[in-house]
């Protein structure tokens, strides 16, 4: 069993930055790809970013490319999402997700699908004012 706990959300003005953290329990964190998704009010949950098990590969949604950076520290069982140049349209609940350790490694670009992930955090609210 894996538990994921996000933190770092808050209220910021457009143009500012936030850094989200995702702390995972268990001993299999390094065997799991990790992703960030977000859900705005009235909208479907959407993919934001993904990172491979080792952190060697990353992939981003077009809407955040160049502004957000996903990273991980396997020694700390922690994933991160650095969000710069925030826009009001980034306002959402942000969720951390971890894949199954048994998933056959593949292209990081395939990790945009929610079904690729086994565990999800409770979410952290990010609100960007204009």
mmCIF file with all atom_site columns, C-alpha atoms in Angstrom:
data_model
loop_
_atom_site.group_PDB
_atom_site.id
_atom_site.type_symbol
_atom_site.label_atom_id
_atom_site.label_alt_id
_atom_site.label_comp_id
_atom_site.label_asym_id
_atom_site.label_entity_id
_atom_site.label_seq_id
_atom_site.pdbx_PDB_ins_code
_atom_site.Cartn_x
_atom_site.Cartn_y
_atom_site.Cartn_z
_atom_site.occupancy
_atom_site.B_iso_or_equiv
_atom_site.pdbx_formal_charge
_atom_site.auth_seq_id
_atom_site.auth_comp_id
_atom_site.auth_asym_id
_atom_site.auth_atom_id
_atom_site.pdbx_PDB_model_num
ATOM 1   C CA . UNK A 1 1   ? 0.000   0.000  0.000   1.00 0.00 ? 1   UNK A CA 1
ATOM 2   C CA . UNK A 1 2   ? 1.200   3.467  -0.891  1.00 0.00 ? 2   UNK A CA 1
ATOM 3   C CA . UNK A 1 3   ? 0.067   6.777  0.483   1.00 0.00 ? 3   UNK A CA 1
ATOM 4   C CA . UNK A 1 4   ? 0.763   10.032 -1.301  1.00 0.00 ? 4   UNK A CA 1
ATOM 5   C CA . UNK A 1 5   ? 0.473   13.370 0.438   1.00 0.00 ? 5   UNK A CA 1
ATOM 6   C CA . UNK A 1 6   ? 0.657   16.616 -1.497  1.00 0.00 ? 6   UNK A CA 1
ATOM 7   C CA . UNK A 1 7   ? 1.525   19.956 -0.007  1.00 0.00 ? 7   UNK A CA 1
ATOM 8   C CA . UNK A 1 8   ? 2.601   23.404 -1.080  1.00 0.00 ? 8   UNK A CA 1
ATOM 9   C CA . UNK A 1 9   ? -0.573  24.715 -2.609  1.00 0.00 ? 9   UNK A CA 1
ATOM 10  C CA . UNK A 1 10  ? -1.908  28.133 -1.848  1.00 0.00 ? 10  UNK A CA 1
ATOM 11  C CA . UNK A 1 11  ? -3.123  31.438 -3.167  1.00 0.00 ? 11  UNK A CA 1
ATOM 12  C CA . UNK A 1 12  ? -0.774  33.442 -5.358  1.00 0.00 ? 12  UNK A CA 1
ATOM 13  C CA . UNK A 1 13  ? -1.009  36.237 -7.862  1.00 0.00 ? 13  UNK A CA 1
ATOM 14  C CA . UNK A 1 14  ? -0.447  35.640 -11.542 1.00 0.00 ? 14  UNK A CA 1
ATOM 15  C CA . UNK A 1 15  ? 3.215   35.568 -12.437 1.00 0.00 ? 15  UNK A CA 1
ATOM 16  C CA . UNK A 1 16  ? 4.320   34.146 -9.126  1.00 0.00 ? 16  UNK A CA 1
ATOM 17  C CA . UNK A 1 17  ? 5.555   30.660 -8.307  1.00 0.00 ? 17  UNK A CA 1
ATOM 18  C CA . UNK A 1 18  ? 4.666   27.703 -6.157  1.00 0.00 ? 18  UNK A CA 1
ATOM 19  C CA . UNK A 1 19  ? 6.435   24.457 -5.448  1.00 0.00 ? 19  UNK A CA 1
ATOM 20  C CA . UNK A 1 20  ? 4.295   21.427 -4.754  1.00 0.00 ? 20  UNK A CA 1
ATOM 21  C CA . UNK A 1 21  ? 5.603   18.395 -2.922  1.00 0.00 ? 21  UNK A CA 1
ATOM 22  C CA . UNK A 1 22  ? 4.360   14.826 -2.917  1.00 0.00 ? 22  UNK A CA 1
ATOM 23  C CA . UNK A 1 23  ? 5.624   12.589 -0.148  1.00 0.00 ? 23  UNK A CA 1
ATOM 24  C CA . UNK A 1 24  ? 5.126   8.864  -0.653  1.00 0.00 ? 24  UNK A CA 1
ATOM 25  C CA . UNK A 1 25  ? 5.020   6.168  1.957   1.00 0.00 ? 25  UNK A CA 1
ATOM 26  C CA . UNK A 1 26  ? 6.413   2.699  1.406   1.00 0.00 ? 26  UNK A CA 1
ATOM 27  C CA . UNK A 1 27  ? 9.609   1.354  -0.047  1.00 0.00 ? 27  UNK A CA 1
ATOM 28  C CA . UNK A 1 28  ? 8.703   1.128  -3.724  1.00 0.00 ? 28  UNK A CA 1
ATOM 29  C CA . UNK A 1 29  ? 8.690   4.789  -4.654  1.00 0.00 ? 29  UNK A CA 1
ATOM 30  C CA . UNK A 1 30  ? 11.726  4.483  -6.904  1.00 0.00 ? 30  UNK A CA 1
ATOM 31  C CA . UNK A 1 31  ? 9.973   1.709  -8.835  1.00 0.00 ? 31  UNK A CA 1
ATOM 32  C CA . UNK A 1 32  ? 7.021   3.908  -9.703  1.00 0.00 ? 32  UNK A CA 1
ATOM 33  C CA . UNK A 1 33  ? 6.653   6.568  -12.318 1.00 0.00 ? 33  UNK A CA 1
ATOM 34  C CA . UNK A 1 34  ? 5.075   9.683  -10.897 1.00 0.00 ? 34  UNK A CA 1
ATOM 35  C CA . UNK A 1 35  ? 2.717   12.218 -12.337 1.00 0.00 ? 35  UNK A CA 1
ATOM 36  C CA . UNK A 1 36  ? 0.846   15.370 -11.544 1.00 0.00 ? 36  UNK A CA 1
ATOM 37  C CA . UNK A 1 37  ? -2.723  16.006 -12.593 1.00 0.00 ? 37  UNK A CA 1
ATOM 38  C CA . UNK A 1 38  ? -5.064  18.858 -11.879 1.00 0.00 ? 38  UNK A CA 1
ATOM 39  C CA . UNK A 1 39  ? -8.775  19.456 -11.791 1.00 0.00 ? 39  UNK A CA 1
ATOM 40  C CA . UNK A 1 40  ? -10.335 22.873 -12.105 1.00 0.00 ? 40  UNK A CA 1
ATOM 41  C CA . UNK A 1 41  ? -13.905 23.580 -10.977 1.00 0.00 ? 41  UNK A CA 1
ATOM 42  C CA . UNK A 1 42  ? -16.382 22.131 -13.427 1.00 0.00 ? 42  UNK A CA 1
ATOM 43  C CA . UNK A 1 43  ? -13.696 20.481 -15.525 1.00 0.00 ? 43  UNK A CA 1
ATOM 44  C CA . UNK A 1 44  ? -12.288 17.015 -15.963 1.00 0.00 ? 44  UNK A CA 1
ATOM 45  C CA . UNK A 1 45  ? -9.050  16.071 -14.314 1.00 0.00 ? 45  UNK A CA 1
ATOM 46  C CA . UNK A 1 46  ? -6.213  16.697 -16.732 1.00 0.00 ? 46  UNK A CA 1
ATOM 47  C CA . UNK A 1 47  ? -2.624  15.659 -17.084 1.00 0.00 ? 47  UNK A CA 1
ATOM 48  C CA . UNK A 1 48  ? 0.059   18.125 -16.072 1.00 0.00 ? 48  UNK A CA 1
ATOM 49  C CA . UNK A 1 49  ? 3.417   16.376 -15.940 1.00 0.00 ? 49  UNK A CA 1
ATOM 50  C CA . UNK A 1 50  ? 5.044   12.976 -15.560 1.00 0.00 ? 50  UNK A CA 1
ATOM 51  C CA . UNK A 1 51  ? 8.454   11.708 -14.576 1.00 0.00 ? 51  UNK A CA 1
ATOM 52  C CA . UNK A 1 52  ? 10.061  8.315  -14.972 1.00 0.00 ? 52  UNK A CA 1
ATOM 53  C CA . UNK A 1 53  ? 11.172  6.044  -12.161 1.00 0.00 ? 53  UNK A CA 1
ATOM 54  C CA . UNK A 1 54  ? 14.719  7.309  -12.135 1.00 0.00 ? 54  UNK A CA 1
ATOM 55  C CA . UNK A 1 55  ? 13.810  10.864 -12.991 1.00 0.00 ? 55  UNK A CA 1
ATOM 56  C CA . UNK A 1 56  ? 15.633  10.619 -16.287 1.00 0.00 ? 56  UNK A CA 1
ATOM 57  C CA . UNK A 1 57  ? 12.629  11.367 -18.456 1.00 0.00 ? 57  UNK A CA 1
ATOM 58  C CA . UNK A 1 58  ? 9.911   13.969 -18.106 1.00 0.00 ? 58  UNK A CA 1
ATOM 59  C CA . UNK A 1 59  ? 6.887   15.006 -20.077 1.00 0.00 ? 59  UNK A CA 1
ATOM 60  C CA . UNK A 1 60  ? 4.571   17.992 -19.824 1.00 0.00 ? 60  UNK A CA 1
ATOM 61  C CA . UNK A 1 61  ? 1.203   19.103 -21.006 1.00 0.00 ? 61  UNK A CA 1
ATOM 62  C CA . UNK A 1 62  ? 1.458   21.824 -23.614 1.00 0.00 ? 62  UNK A CA 1
ATOM 63  C CA . UNK A 1 63  ? -0.337  24.215 -21.296 1.00 0.00 ? 63  UNK A CA 1
ATOM 64  C CA . UNK A 1 64  ? 2.478   24.114 -18.739 1.00 0.00 ? 64  UNK A CA 1
ATOM 65  C CA . UNK A 1 65  ? 5.506   23.402 -20.910 1.00 0.00 ? 65  UNK A CA 1
ATOM 66  C CA . UNK A 1 66  ? 8.278   25.845 -20.155 1.00 0.00 ? 66  UNK A CA 1
ATOM 67  C CA . UNK A 1 67  ? 6.659   27.018 -16.937 1.00 0.00 ? 67  UNK A CA 1
ATOM 68  C CA . UNK A 1 68  ? 6.443   23.894 -14.792 1.00 0.00 ? 68  UNK A CA 1
ATOM 69  C CA . UNK A 1 69  ? 9.209   21.492 -13.833 1.00 0.00 ? 69  UNK A CA 1
ATOM 70  C CA . UNK A 1 70  ? 8.624   18.035 -12.427 1.00 0.00 ? 70  UNK A CA 1
ATOM 71  C CA . UNK A 1 71  ? 11.332  16.360 -10.394 1.00 0.00 ? 71  UNK A CA 1
ATOM 72  C CA . UNK A 1 72  ? 11.818  13.690 -7.787  1.00 0.00 ? 72  UNK A CA 1
ATOM 73  C CA . UNK A 1 73  ? 14.153  12.717 -5.002  1.00 0.00 ? 73  UNK A CA 1
ATOM 74  C CA . UNK A 1 74  ? 13.900  8.981  -4.567  1.00 0.00 ? 74  UNK A CA 1
ATOM 75  C CA . UNK A 1 75  ? 16.079  9.045  -1.468  1.00 0.00 ? 75  UNK A CA 1
ATOM 76  C CA . UNK A 1 76  ? 13.402  11.184 0.149   1.00 0.00 ? 76  UNK A CA 1
ATOM 77  C CA . UNK A 1 77  ? 10.432  9.399  -1.420  1.00 0.00 ? 77  UNK A CA 1
ATOM 78  C CA . UNK A 1 78  ? 9.317   12.765 -2.673  1.00 0.00 ? 78  UNK A CA 1
ATOM 79  C CA . UNK A 1 79  ? 8.158   14.206 -5.953  1.00 0.00 ? 79  UNK A CA 1
ATOM 80  C CA . UNK A 1 80  ? 7.956   17.878 -6.795  1.00 0.00 ? 80  UNK A CA 1
ATOM 81  C CA . UNK A 1 81  ? 6.231   20.208 -9.179  1.00 0.00 ? 81  UNK A CA 1
ATOM 82  C CA . UNK A 1 82  ? 7.823   23.616 -9.526  1.00 0.00 ? 82  UNK A CA 1
ATOM 83  C CA . UNK A 1 83  ? 5.289   25.997 -11.005 1.00 0.00 ? 83  UNK A CA 1
ATOM 84  C CA . UNK A 1 84  ? 6.539   29.298 -12.354 1.00 0.00 ? 84  UNK A CA 1
ATOM 85  C CA . UNK A 1 85  ? 4.796   32.125 -14.170 1.00 0.00 ? 85  UNK A CA 1
ATOM 86  C CA . UNK A 1 86  ? 1.475   30.974 -12.831 1.00 0.00 ? 86  UNK A CA 1
ATOM 87  C CA . UNK A 1 87  ? -1.669  31.990 -14.652 1.00 0.00 ? 87  UNK A CA 1
ATOM 88  C CA . UNK A 1 88  ? -5.262  32.173 -13.444 1.00 0.00 ? 88  UNK A CA 1
ATOM 89  C CA . UNK A 1 89  ? -6.058  29.195 -15.657 1.00 0.00 ? 89  UNK A CA 1
ATOM 90  C CA . UNK A 1 90  ? -3.664  27.129 -13.548 1.00 0.00 ? 90  UNK A CA 1
ATOM 91  C CA . UNK A 1 91  ? -6.144  27.340 -10.692 1.00 0.00 ? 91  UNK A CA 1
ATOM 92  C CA . UNK A 1 92  ? -7.095  23.794 -9.758  1.00 0.00 ? 92  UNK A CA 1
ATOM 93  C CA . UNK A 1 93  ? -6.684  21.055 -7.255  1.00 0.00 ? 93  UNK A CA 1
ATOM 94  C CA . UNK A 1 94  ? -3.381  19.385 -8.006  1.00 0.00 ? 94  UNK A CA 1
ATOM 95  C CA . UNK A 1 95  ? -2.989  15.665 -7.490  1.00 0.00 ? 95  UNK A CA 1
ATOM 96  C CA . UNK A 1 96  ? 0.118   13.558 -7.268  1.00 0.00 ? 96  UNK A CA 1
ATOM 97  C CA . UNK A 1 97  ? -0.067  10.041 -8.670  1.00 0.00 ? 97  UNK A CA 1
ATOM 98  C CA . UNK A 1 98  ? 2.206   7.003  -8.697  1.00 0.00 ? 98  UNK A CA 1
ATOM 99  C CA . UNK A 1 99  ? 2.210   4.118  -11.137 1.00 0.00 ? 99  UNK A CA 1
ATOM 100 C CA . UNK A 1 100 ? 2.391   0.425  -10.387 1.00 0.00 ? 100 UNK A CA 1
ATOM 101 C CA . UNK A 1 101 ? 5.912   -0.895 -9.893  1.00 0.00 ? 101 UNK A CA 1
ATOM 102 C CA . UNK A 1 102 ? 4.950   -3.786 -12.170 1.00 0.00 ? 102 UNK A CA 1
ATOM 103 C CA . UNK A 1 103 ? 4.186   -1.576 -15.142 1.00 0.00 ? 103 UNK A CA 1
ATOM 104 C CA . UNK A 1 104 ? 6.463   -2.358 -18.036 1.00 0.00 ? 104 UNK A CA 1
ATOM 105 C CA . UNK A 1 105 ? 8.642   0.676  -18.680 1.00 0.00 ? 105 UNK A CA 1
ATOM 106 C CA . UNK A 1 106 ? 7.770   2.572  -21.810 1.00 0.00 ? 106 UNK A CA 1
ATOM 107 C CA . UNK A 1 107 ? 7.705   6.024  -23.287 1.00 0.00 ? 107 UNK A CA 1
ATOM 108 C CA . UNK A 1 108 ? 7.135   8.733  -20.728 1.00 0.00 ? 108 UNK A CA 1
ATOM 109 C CA . UNK A 1 109 ? 4.697   10.283 -23.195 1.00 0.00 ? 109 UNK A CA 1
ATOM 110 C CA . UNK A 1 110 ? 2.276   7.448  -22.475 1.00 0.00 ? 110 UNK A CA 1
ATOM 111 C CA . UNK A 1 111 ? 1.935   8.518  -18.856 1.00 0.00 ? 111 UNK A CA 1
ATOM 112 C CA . UNK A 1 112 ? -0.670  11.165 -19.601 1.00 0.00 ? 112 UNK A CA 1
ATOM 113 C CA . UNK A 1 113 ? -3.461  8.666  -18.973 1.00 0.00 ? 113 UNK A CA 1
ATOM 114 C CA . UNK A 1 114 ? -4.964  8.452  -15.514 1.00 0.00 ? 114 UNK A CA 1
ATOM 115 C CA . UNK A 1 115 ? -5.296  4.687  -15.747 1.00 0.00 ? 115 UNK A CA 1
ATOM 116 C CA . UNK A 1 116 ? -1.514  4.396  -15.807 1.00 0.00 ? 116 UNK A CA 1
ATOM 117 C CA . UNK A 1 117 ? -1.435  5.323  -12.149 1.00 0.00 ? 117 UNK A CA 1
ATOM 118 C CA . UNK A 1 118 ? -2.190  3.135  -9.178  1.00 0.00 ? 118 UNK A CA 1
ATOM 119 C CA . UNK A 1 119 ? -2.204  5.578  -6.286  1.00 0.00 ? 119 UNK A CA 1
ATOM 120 C CA . UNK A 1 120 ? -3.368  9.140  -5.879  1.00 0.00 ? 120 UNK A CA 1
ATOM 121 C CA . UNK A 1 121 ? -2.890  11.792 -3.259  1.00 0.00 ? 121 UNK A CA 1
ATOM 122 C CA . UNK A 1 122 ? -5.653  13.824 -1.680  1.00 0.00 ? 122 UNK A CA 1
ATOM 123 C CA . UNK A 1 123 ? -4.846  16.919 -3.681  1.00 0.00 ? 123 UNK A CA 1
ATOM 124 C CA . UNK A 1 124 ? -3.677  20.395 -2.835  1.00 0.00 ? 124 UNK A CA 1
ATOM 125 C CA . UNK A 1 125 ? -5.441  23.563 -3.906  1.00 0.00 ? 125 UNK A CA 1
ATOM 126 C CA . UNK A 1 126 ? -3.650  26.054 -6.111  1.00 0.00 ? 126 UNK A CA 1
ATOM 127 C CA . UNK A 1 127 ? -5.409  29.340 -6.688  1.00 0.00 ? 127 UNK A CA 1
ATOM 128 C CA . UNK A 1 128 ? -3.945  31.977 -8.977  1.00 0.00 ? 128 UNK A CA 1
ATOM 129 C CA . UNK A 1 129 ? -5.513  35.410 -8.907  1.00 0.00 ? 129 UNK A CA 1
ATOM 130 C CA . UNK A 1 130 ? -5.336  37.870 -11.760 1.00 0.00 ? 130 UNK A CA 1
#
